[in-house]
Amino acid sequence: MKLPTDIIEGKQKFTMVGFLADRADIVIAKSNQMMLRITPCTDYPDSIDPTNLPPKINVFVSHNSLYYEDDESDDEESRIDSAYREFQNKWFVSTPNFAYNEDRQRLFVTAYDAHVTARNSEFDLNTIKLIEFPIYESTHEHNRPITQYEFEKALIAGKVVGNNPLWPSNANDVPRGIIWRNTTTSMSLYTNIQSQTNTPTGFSYASDNRSFQRVALGFDDSEWQENFIEFEGIPIAYVPSDVFLKYEKQAASFTPEKSDANDDTLVVQSIQNTRKPIDAPSEASTDKADVSSSIRSRTTTSDKQGSFIMDFQRQTQQMGLHYDLRDLINFHTAMESDGLVILSGLSGTGKSQLVRAYAKALGLIIGDSQSSQSSKKLCFVPVRPFWADDSDLLGYADMVNNVYRPGDSGLVDTLVSANEHKDQLFIVVFDEMNLARVEHYFSQFLSVLEMPLSSRYIRLYNSQLKTRLYNSQQYPDHIAIRDNVLFVGTVNTDESTFQFSDKVLDRSNVISLHILPFNKEYKVADETAISSEQGELTTSEYRALGNQDDKKPLTQKEKSLLWDLHVTLNEEDRNLGIGWRIVHQIDSFVRNLPEIDDGVSRGEAIDLQLVQRILTKVRGSQEQLHDLLGTGKEPGKLIQVLDKYTDISTFEQSRLLLTQKTQELTLYGFTM
């Protein structure tokens, strides 16, 4: 066999997605390295004849960032069994590398940059075929569309809509569709694309008589959202062909149109709310003008985000609780930004009550009701010190009586209910969550929360046991974790608790609540001042509160600050630094930040995120941290970095925390 003319050796400029079909596809090579033979479920580009290629892609475990450690000292069968358990329910994405061996006259396809994400076990691997689409979204690159309106104008005019370095540039490799994404759950699919042109500045597309078609996809399009596959850092989406065909039929002609409310927002669809709008004040609330006047005077009725914060503060006041307004804004913004929110502080500072007030503001519970319906939507899970793995939390399959026994916490029932009611919000609170080691009993959730929404599944028991358990219909073998479930933890810091590992801190916003002065008089809101007509917020309404300022992602200067902090931390300790996950989540926090006068400014938000996401991991001995923290008289390297970016923020909270850690080093020789 000679090298086919359509094959160019080396690393290709496209991606392939596949899966590990069988245990026999795991091979231990002569070099003792483990190799996985991945079965592709996306097509090669049209410019390449697939009959010239081997049927599977070789992935060497040691050459890729698969977050799996192969113990080469173990026997082969044990190594293969372990790898199969790890990868049998994963998707693989890679950029193929073509290599031709003249001696053997064979063409090899190998991947050296493979990534994995969880795979929904309900996919039929015998028939599945994935369709891939390039993703475009708001960017601040020169002469690129910032809004969906600008994107559509450029698309119809045949102008460059953006660059996608992982999409094949050959004119024959026309996508079945392209995606413009506003948020994680709000995007539009464009079809009827006849040709593509790739220039040094990016891609443009053409359609017969410019007759592109569009279908808007939101949170309610559950089939699309559940089957939408995406890998971090790769601007390409993958969807099963049958799902694509269903939505392709719904696509229709369109005209780019700006909304009346905001010239930068495209009118995609009008959502009619059956409940009273959140920004419409009730008669009771207008009679109580003195309650939360500090917020009301600063927000307009059109500002739903600000109106919600106002109602949230009224709820805390009515419950006799007193919090700094900035803490309420910080907590709400962190909750909107996904991940795990951890409330830290002295015992008795009202951490659990704050979550209850938040649930009341969302309409999840009314008054002091403790009905079963209310408790399912606000699930408090008291953590036990003896919890060692997730079976203590989730339960187990009792094979003596052939029944699944959920944990006593009620968490599984809450998650099942959340799956049945996708547009209803649920809050899960892990009370005193550091009484046991979080990374042990919460391990599945830590992995799931960093995955794309379509891949978030918690496994309750082995799927092979499903037919043997009497209550498997009530409790399926796996449960999807959707974005209608919000996770909160409360922690105390004393000798009876465990420290958080970096794995937990990487996925969490750790918020320390401020205690207000005891000797100050505080107003208590009358219960009638809080509108009961407002009703319960749905998931889509809650998600619509945030992302109001998509045009303000992290700036280059702010990213430079994060990079300088990363370099400074990493030079001192290779285990310290800032990963892409944290950068994306800080960006999400800043985008969701409510704009309220005397609230939290952008600079203060950046400062809070440094404290809550990065500086929490700065801990250790004086020998380790001396250069980073300094001596008190001489500023450490971290303070020196902050001093370079005073035009971004004063970094008041970061400086206070670093000063505290420096004092701990001086007094105790270490900091926690």
XYZ file of C-alpha atoms in Angstrom, residues 17-329:
313
model
C -14.680 11.919 18.679
C -14.920 8.263 19.619
C -15.241 5.709 22.399
C -13.632 2.578 23.797
C -15.863 -0.132 22.345
C -14.493 -3.211 24.082
C -12.005 -4.426 26.671
C -10.101 -6.090 23.812
C -9.324 -2.594 22.478
C -6.863 -2.054 25.336
C -3.389 -3.266 24.423
C -0.096 -3.336 26.325
C 2.605 -2.584 23.747
C 6.096 -4.101 23.695
C 7.384 -0.909 25.300
C 5.035 -1.698 28.257
C 2.955 1.368 27.382
C -0.830 1.104 27.404
C -2.636 1.847 24.136
C -6.382 2.346 23.652
C -7.973 1.678 20.254
C -10.754 4.233 19.935
C -13.714 3.686 17.598
C -14.627 6.979 15.863
C -18.266 8.086 15.768
C -17.665 11.276 13.785
C -16.878 11.205 10.079
C -13.522 12.174 8.658
C -13.651 15.383 6.582
C -15.029 14.993 3.055
C -11.587 15.844 1.679
C -10.238 12.546 3.097
C -11.229 9.085 1.851
C -11.876 7.039 5.044
C -11.314 3.738 3.211
C -7.609 4.602 3.176
C -7.520 4.817 6.979
C -7.504 2.176 9.720
C -10.872 1.780 11.491
C -9.591 2.880 14.909
C -7.454 5.649 16.401
C -4.562 4.696 18.690
C -4.349 6.608 21.972
C -1.295 6.024 24.166
C -2.298 6.715 27.768
C 1.099 8.086 28.809
C 1.172 10.579 25.898
C -2.142 12.256 26.697
C -3.735 14.258 29.500
C -6.360 11.665 30.420
C -6.055 12.180 34.201
C -5.413 8.489 34.653
C -2.338 6.854 36.140
C -1.399 3.493 34.647
C 0.609 1.424 37.125
C 3.102 -0.204 34.764
C 4.452 -2.386 37.585
C 1.123 -4.217 37.868
C 0.278 -7.320 35.811
C -1.272 -6.800 32.368
C -4.741 -8.162 33.160
C -5.117 -5.926 36.219
C -3.932 -2.902 34.249
C -6.410 -3.605 31.454
C -9.286 -4.184 33.899
C -8.528 -0.923 35.687
C -8.317 1.072 32.448
C -11.534 -0.427 31.108
C -13.411 0.558 34.262
C -12.046 4.088 33.894
C -12.694 4.647 30.180
C -15.673 2.458 29.236
C -18.141 5.331 29.800
C -16.093 8.178 28.340
C -16.000 10.122 25.106
C -12.571 10.759 23.590
C -11.757 13.756 21.418
C -8.420 14.117 19.657
C -6.610 15.711 16.770
C -5.428 12.743 14.661
C -1.831 12.333 13.601
C -1.242 10.430 10.325
C 2.004 8.463 10.025
C 2.971 6.131 7.164
C 5.372 3.242 7.812
C 7.127 2.414 4.533
C 8.666 -0.846 5.792
C 5.292 -2.219 6.822
C 3.424 -0.214 4.156
C 0.788 0.727 6.695
C -0.852 3.980 7.667
C -1.260 4.621 11.401
C -3.635 7.110 13.026
C -2.466 8.170 16.482
C -3.632 10.843 18.914
C -1.238 12.738 21.160
C -3.638 15.360 22.541
C -6.688 13.309 23.514
C -9.177 14.553 26.105
C -12.068 12.734 27.753
C -15.473 13.634 29.105
C -18.224 11.522 30.646
C -20.551 9.686 28.271
C -24.256 9.149 28.815
C -24.679 5.381 29.088
C -28.012 5.615 27.233
C -26.281 6.208 23.882
C -26.550 3.218 21.531
C -22.925 2.822 20.479
C -23.834 0.369 17.712
C -25.726 2.991 15.731
C -24.643 6.402 17.001
C -23.208 8.900 14.552
C -22.245 12.357 15.782
C -22.596 15.511 13.698
C -20.097 18.278 14.469
C -20.595 22.021 14.325
C -18.174 24.935 14.741
C -19.129 27.215 17.640
C -18.889 30.996 17.468
C -19.522 33.388 20.332
C -18.835 36.944 21.438
C -15.200 37.977 21.066
C -13.296 41.209 21.312
C -10.944 40.412 18.450
C -10.646 43.177 15.890
C -13.447 43.335 13.324
C -15.297 40.286 14.712
C -19.012 40.033 15.616
C -19.644 40.838 19.277
C -23.399 40.239 19.278
C -25.644 37.687 17.622
C -27.131 40.481 15.514
C -23.679 41.365 14.130
C -22.948 37.661 13.594
C -26.099 37.172 11.505
C -25.460 40.311 9.462
C -21.936 39.069 8.670
C -23.197 35.539 7.909
C -25.802 36.702 5.397
C -23.374 39.161 3.794
C -20.803 36.395 3.268
C -18.284 38.084 5.553
C -15.925 36.421 8.027
C -17.882 35.421 11.153
C -14.909 34.220 13.204
C -11.951 31.900 13.353
C -12.016 28.233 14.353
C -8.527 26.696 14.226
C -9.799 23.140 14.806
C -12.253 23.116 11.907
C -10.886 21.704 8.593
C -10.114 24.516 6.176
C -10.714 22.609 2.920
C -13.583 24.058 0.876
C -15.154 20.580 0.646
C -15.501 20.229 4.425
C -18.703 22.235 4.752
C -20.435 21.889 8.151
C -24.043 20.686 8.348
C -24.662 23.653 10.612
C -22.927 26.316 12.678
C -23.714 27.543 16.180
C -23.810 30.998 17.724
C -23.764 30.697 21.514
C -24.951 33.375 23.923
C -24.773 31.317 27.139
C -24.346 27.667 28.127
C -28.047 26.962 27.594
C -28.921 29.641 25.021
C -27.692 29.252 21.454
C -28.877 29.243 17.839
C -28.226 26.642 15.133
C -27.866 27.840 11.512
C -28.433 25.386 8.664
C -28.698 25.230 4.862
C -24.999 26.003 4.429
C -23.753 25.298 0.917
C -20.076 26.298 1.052
C -17.337 27.623 3.287
C -14.311 29.808 2.636
C -11.291 29.935 4.898
C -9.012 32.975 4.792
C -6.153 34.024 7.095
C -8.718 36.027 9.090
C -11.291 33.242 9.548
C -14.317 31.483 8.032
C -17.194 32.777 5.938
C -20.174 30.768 4.677
C -22.599 30.863 1.764
C -26.115 29.575 1.120
C -28.256 29.505 -2.030
C -29.714 33.001 -2.392
C -28.460 33.666 1.148
C -31.277 31.472 2.466
C -29.736 30.467 5.784
C -32.171 29.011 8.303
C -32.134 29.298 12.085
C -33.553 27.498 15.091
C -33.198 29.025 18.566
C -32.216 26.551 21.278
C -32.813 27.281 24.947
C -33.040 25.553 28.297
C -36.447 24.051 27.440
C -34.972 22.131 24.494
C -34.063 19.273 26.807
C -33.323 16.718 24.083
C -30.751 19.041 22.526
C -29.210 20.029 25.867
C -28.966 16.436 27.123
C -27.278 15.205 23.934
C -25.012 18.221 23.406
C -21.370 17.114 23.721
C -18.550 19.585 24.226
C -14.943 19.431 25.400
C -13.287 22.240 27.340
C -11.163 24.504 25.164
C -12.450 23.052 21.857
C -14.849 25.366 19.922
C -16.727 22.478 18.308
C -19.988 20.842 19.409
C -21.106 17.274 18.729
C -24.736 16.110 18.566
C -26.213 12.717 17.534
C -27.409 12.767 13.928
C -31.026 11.877 14.799
C -31.220 14.778 17.263
C -29.735 17.152 14.686
C -32.239 16.060 12.025
C -35.115 16.716 14.409
C -34.020 20.288 15.097
C -32.945 20.898 11.500
C -36.595 20.422 10.485
C -37.571 23.205 12.891
C -35.156 25.723 11.355
C -36.784 28.601 9.467
C -35.787 31.674 7.504
C -35.006 34.749 9.579
C -34.106 38.410 9.440
C -31.479 39.819 11.846
C -33.308 42.057 14.273
C -32.325 44.125 17.282
C -34.531 44.225 20.346
C -36.148 47.446 21.519
C -34.716 47.019 25.004
C -31.109 46.659 23.969
C -29.682 47.284 20.521
C -27.032 44.631 21.093
C -29.509 41.841 21.856
C -31.115 39.750 19.140
C -34.800 38.961 19.416
C -34.902 35.179 19.195
C -38.139 34.309 20.918
C -40.652 35.883 23.265
C -41.250 34.038 26.503
C -44.568 34.759 28.155
C -44.439 34.391 31.931
C -47.633 33.232 33.582
C -46.577 34.425 37.015
C -46.313 38.046 38.018
C -43.012 39.588 36.797
C -40.377 39.766 39.481
C -39.854 43.476 38.911
C -43.508 44.404 39.465
C -43.884 45.632 43.068
C -46.908 44.501 45.046
C -49.160 46.875 46.959
C -47.688 45.617 50.203
C -44.149 46.355 49.109
C -44.980 49.912 48.038
C -46.510 50.609 51.448
C -43.220 49.754 53.149
C -40.964 52.287 51.499
C -38.550 52.329 54.435
C -37.612 48.649 54.047
C -34.439 48.178 52.003
C -34.702 51.747 50.742
C -30.943 51.697 50.319
C -31.456 49.260 47.445
C -34.784 50.474 46.088
C -33.402 53.951 45.497
C -30.622 52.495 43.388
C -32.531 50.054 41.169
C -35.203 50.459 38.533
C -38.195 48.209 38.031
C -36.639 46.979 34.776
C -33.599 45.682 36.618
C -34.714 42.168 37.535
C -31.339 41.284 38.992
C -31.417 44.294 41.320
C -35.061 43.660 42.220
C -34.219 40.112 43.217
C -31.338 41.311 45.426
C -33.778 43.758 47.043
C -36.237 40.958 47.795
C -33.408 38.732 49.052
C -32.346 41.404 51.545
C -35.956 41.915 52.655
C -36.215 38.189 53.329
C -33.126 38.234 55.559
C -34.423 41.272 57.452
C -37.851 39.723 57.937
C -36.148 36.633 59.412
C -34.260 38.860 61.867
C -30.917 38.263 60.116
C -28.349 40.952 59.418
C -25.870 40.624 56.565
C -23.659 43.028 54.701
C -25.286 43.841 51.338
C -22.006 42.952 49.613
C -22.163 39.461 51.137
C -25.665 38.963 49.716
C -24.556 40.091 46.250
